[in-house]
Short mmCIF file of C-alpha atoms in Angstrom, two decimals:
data_model
loop_
_atom_site.label_atom_id
_atom_site.label_comp_id
_atom_site.label_asym_id
_atom_site.label_seq_id
_atom_site.Cartn_x
_atom_site.Cartn_y
_atom_site.Cartn_z
CA MET A 13 109.96 107.09 107.05
CA SER A 14 112.22 110.08 107.79
CA ALA A 15 115.17 108.22 106.29
CA ARG A 16 113.22 107.72 103.05
CA ILE A 17 112.33 111.44 102.91
CA LYS A 18 115.98 112.41 103.41
CA SER A 19 116.99 110.02 100.65
CA ASN A 20 114.48 111.57 98.23
CA GLN A 21 115.65 115.07 99.15
CA SER A 22 119.27 114.08 98.50
CA LYS A 23 118.34 112.76 95.05
CA LYS A 24 116.51 116.00 94.21
CA GLN A 25 119.50 118.07 95.33
CA ALA A 26 121.85 115.98 93.21
CA THR A 27 119.60 116.47 90.20
CA ASN A 28 119.27 120.22 90.71
CA THR A 29 123.03 120.73 91.09
CA SER A 30 123.84 118.98 87.82
CA PRO A 31 125.97 121.31 85.62
CA VAL A 32 123.63 120.88 82.63
CA ALA A 33 120.51 121.43 84.75
CA SER A 34 121.84 124.63 86.35
CA ASN A 35 123.35 126.00 83.14
CA PRO A 36 121.69 125.35 79.76
CA ASN A 37 124.87 126.59 78.06
CA ALA A 38 127.06 124.01 79.82
CA SER A 39 128.92 121.55 77.58
CA PRO A 40 127.17 118.17 77.55
CA PRO A 41 129.23 115.05 78.24
CA LYS A 42 130.38 113.02 75.25
CA GLN A 43 127.92 110.24 76.14
CA SER A 44 124.99 112.61 75.48
CA LEU A 45 126.16 113.51 71.97
CA SER A 46 124.26 112.07 69.03
CA PRO A 47 126.04 109.41 66.94
CA ALA A 48 126.56 111.99 64.17
CA LEU A 49 128.24 114.40 66.58
CA GLN A 50 130.37 111.66 68.10
CA ARG A 51 131.65 110.77 64.62
CA ALA A 52 132.31 114.44 63.90
CA LEU A 53 134.07 114.86 67.25
CA GLY A 54 136.56 112.15 66.33
CA LEU A 55 137.41 114.01 63.13
CA ILE A 56 137.51 117.41 64.83
CA GLN A 57 139.99 116.08 67.38
CA LYS A 58 142.25 115.29 64.41
CA ASN A 59 141.71 118.81 63.02
CA ASP A 60 139.91 117.27 60.05
CA TYR A 61 137.25 119.96 59.78
CA ALA A 62 136.39 119.13 56.17
CA GLY A 63 135.69 115.53 57.10
CA ALA A 64 133.59 116.62 60.07
CA ALA A 65 131.64 119.09 57.93
CA ASN A 66 130.98 116.44 55.30
CA SER A 67 129.67 114.06 57.95
CA LEU A 68 127.40 116.74 59.46
CA SER A 69 126.07 118.29 56.25
CA ALA A 70 123.35 115.63 56.00
CA ALA A 71 122.93 115.03 59.74
CA GLY A 72 119.72 117.01 60.15
CA ARG A 73 118.71 120.36 61.62
CA ASP A 74 119.56 119.71 65.27
CA PRO A 75 120.92 122.99 66.74
CA GLN A 76 124.07 121.37 68.08
CA VAL A 77 124.75 119.75 64.69
CA ARG A 78 124.28 123.06 62.85
CA ASN A 79 126.45 124.94 65.33
CA THR A 80 129.23 122.38 64.99
CA LEU A 81 128.95 122.53 61.21
CA GLY A 82 129.20 126.33 61.33
CA VAL A 83 132.40 126.18 63.38
CA CYS A 84 133.95 123.64 61.00
CA LEU A 85 133.07 125.83 58.01
CA MET A 86 134.68 128.87 59.64
CA ARG A 87 137.86 126.95 60.39
CA MET A 88 137.94 125.75 56.77
CA GLY A 89 137.66 129.32 55.52
CA ARG A 90 134.17 128.74 54.10
CA VAL A 91 132.88 131.98 55.58
CA ASP A 92 129.80 132.51 53.39
CA ALA A 93 128.57 128.98 54.07
CA ALA A 94 129.25 129.46 57.80
CA VAL A 95 127.23 132.69 57.87
CA ASP A 96 124.30 131.03 56.09
CA THR A 97 124.39 128.00 58.39
CA LEU A 98 124.59 130.01 61.60
CA ARG A 99 122.10 132.67 60.49
CA SER A 100 119.41 130.04 59.94
CA LEU A 101 120.22 128.64 63.39
CA VAL A 102 120.40 131.87 65.39
CA LEU A 103 117.77 134.12 63.78
CA MET A 104 114.05 133.57 63.53
CA PRO A 105 113.04 132.96 59.88
CA GLY A 106 112.66 136.17 57.87
CA THR A 107 113.70 138.41 60.78
CA LEU A 108 116.73 139.84 62.56
CA ILE A 109 115.42 138.60 65.92
CA GLU A 110 117.63 136.12 67.75
CA ARG A 111 116.02 132.91 68.92
CA CYS A 112 115.96 132.49 72.69
CA ASP A 113 116.34 128.69 72.56
CA VAL A 114 119.78 128.79 70.91
CA SER A 115 122.97 128.62 72.96
CA ASN A 116 125.03 131.76 73.46
CA ALA A 117 128.00 129.89 71.99
CA ALA A 118 126.08 129.54 68.71
CA LYS A 119 125.24 133.25 68.78
CA ARG A 120 128.89 134.17 69.35
CA ASN A 121 129.78 131.87 66.45
CA PHE A 122 127.33 133.79 64.26
CA ALA A 123 128.99 137.04 65.37
CA THR A 124 132.39 135.55 64.54
CA ALA A 125 131.24 134.48 61.08
CA LEU A 126 129.86 137.97 60.40
CA LEU A 127 133.17 139.46 61.51
CA MET A 128 135.09 137.14 59.19
CA LYS A 129 132.77 138.20 56.36
CA GLY A 130 133.74 141.84 56.95
CA LEU A 131 130.65 142.91 58.88
CA PRO A 132 131.86 144.11 62.30
CA SER A 133 128.67 146.14 62.81
CA GLY A 134 126.62 142.95 62.52
CA ALA A 135 128.98 141.12 64.86
CA LEU A 136 128.65 143.84 67.51
CA SER A 137 124.87 143.80 67.18
CA VAL A 138 124.74 140.06 67.86
CA LEU A 139 127.15 140.33 70.80
CA ALA A 140 125.11 143.16 72.32
CA GLU A 141 122.02 140.93 72.40
CA ILE A 142 123.85 138.22 74.36
CA HIS A 143 124.85 140.47 77.29
CA GLU A 144 127.94 138.43 78.23
CA PRO A 145 130.77 141.00 77.99
CA GLU A 146 133.05 138.96 80.29
CA ASN A 147 132.94 135.83 78.13
CA LEU A 148 136.43 135.03 76.78
CA MET A 149 135.33 134.72 73.14
CA ALA A 150 133.31 137.94 73.37
CA ILE A 151 136.39 139.71 74.77
CA ARG A 152 138.51 138.38 71.90
CA LEU A 153 136.00 139.51 69.29
CA HIS A 154 135.72 143.00 70.78
CA ALA A 155 139.53 143.23 70.96
CA ALA A 156 139.85 142.23 67.29
CA ILE A 157 137.39 144.95 66.30
CA LYS A 158 139.20 147.54 68.44
CA GLN A 159 142.50 146.61 66.79
CA TRP A 160 140.91 146.85 63.35
CA GLU A 161 139.51 150.30 64.20
CA LYS A 162 143.05 151.58 64.81
CA SER A 163 144.07 150.56 61.29
CA LEU A 164 141.36 152.66 59.62
CA PRO A 165 142.14 156.01 57.96
CA TRP A 166 140.89 158.97 59.96
CA LEU A 167 137.74 159.65 57.91
CA ARG A 168 136.84 155.95 57.75
CA ARG A 169 137.32 155.65 61.49
CA LEU A 170 135.13 158.68 62.10
CA ASP A 171 132.38 157.25 59.88
CA TRP A 172 132.61 153.96 61.77
CA LYS A 173 132.53 155.62 65.19
CA ILE A 174 129.66 157.99 64.43
CA ASN A 175 127.51 156.02 62.00
CA GLY A 176 128.60 152.43 62.61
CA ILE A 177 129.34 151.99 58.91
CA GLU A 178 132.29 149.78 58.03
CA PRO A 179 134.21 150.18 54.76
CA SER A 180 133.04 147.81 52.03
CA HIS A 181 135.05 144.59 51.77
CA CYS A 182 136.80 145.33 55.05
CA CYS A 183 138.94 142.67 56.70
CA VAL A 184 139.12 142.22 60.47
CA PRO A 185 142.11 139.98 61.31
CA LEU A 186 141.63 137.35 64.03
CA ASP A 187 144.61 136.16 66.07
CA PHE A 188 142.72 133.15 67.46
CA GLU A 189 141.01 130.07 66.07
CA PRO A 190 137.41 131.04 65.28
CA GLY A 191 134.38 129.32 66.72
CA GLU A 192 133.17 127.54 69.85
CA PHE A 193 131.87 124.00 70.05
CA ASP A 194 129.03 123.05 72.41
CA PHE A 195 131.15 120.21 73.75
CA GLU A 196 134.70 119.69 74.94
CA VAL A 197 137.31 118.94 72.28
CA ASN A 198 140.69 117.44 73.12
CA PRO A 199 142.93 117.41 70.01
CA LYS A 200 144.57 114.02 69.57
CA SER A 201 147.18 114.59 66.89
CA PRO A 202 148.11 116.94 64.06
CA ILE A 203 146.24 116.42 60.83
CA LYS A 204 147.98 114.14 58.35
CA PRO A 205 149.19 115.45 54.98
CA GLY A 206 146.55 115.08 52.31
CA LYS A 207 143.68 115.38 54.81
CA SER A 208 143.70 119.09 55.41
CA SER A 209 140.65 121.25 55.97
CA LYS A 210 140.80 122.11 52.26
CA GLY A 211 139.08 118.85 51.45
CA SER A 212 135.92 118.77 49.36
CA LEU A 213 132.63 119.70 51.00
CA LYS A 214 129.12 118.89 49.89
CA LEU A 215 126.46 120.76 51.85
CA ALA A 216 122.96 119.46 52.24
CA ALA A 217 120.29 121.87 51.14
#
């Protein structure tokens, strides 16, 4: 009887110490990805972001699908589409309130897309809600904004510092590849000529 109890306790401990169980933001194993995401992963590993985006554009509204699509759009340079995709994922409809059931990676992706669109104030607002200042991507985003601040003329910098107003059509350079996936990606090979991320993209409504 005692042996059976110990066995049950061991199973419970194993379940509770699972990385996904203890951390909802942990990357799920490839086996747990949907077929659509597994197909997209194969293309992403070849740096074929246009192909991955095309395959995901009609793959439904699953949060992981929309987050992956948003990252692919950013890496293709389709910033406006990335902002729209990630906004509908991260924010509650018709509000500026972040949803609590969305991964922090998706929220950082939304901040990244806003930054690429020239809205550093919006990016900082999203990052402030996450409360993960030691996250590597958050550090990179803050550093990019700090570097951009130094390039501003004195009056523009003062307006930004005091009022949080960025110049219209501002550009914040990024020295890293934008976006985080919710799963591990191991690039297999460079993308072949003729299959660059500039390929055509048809987004589902």
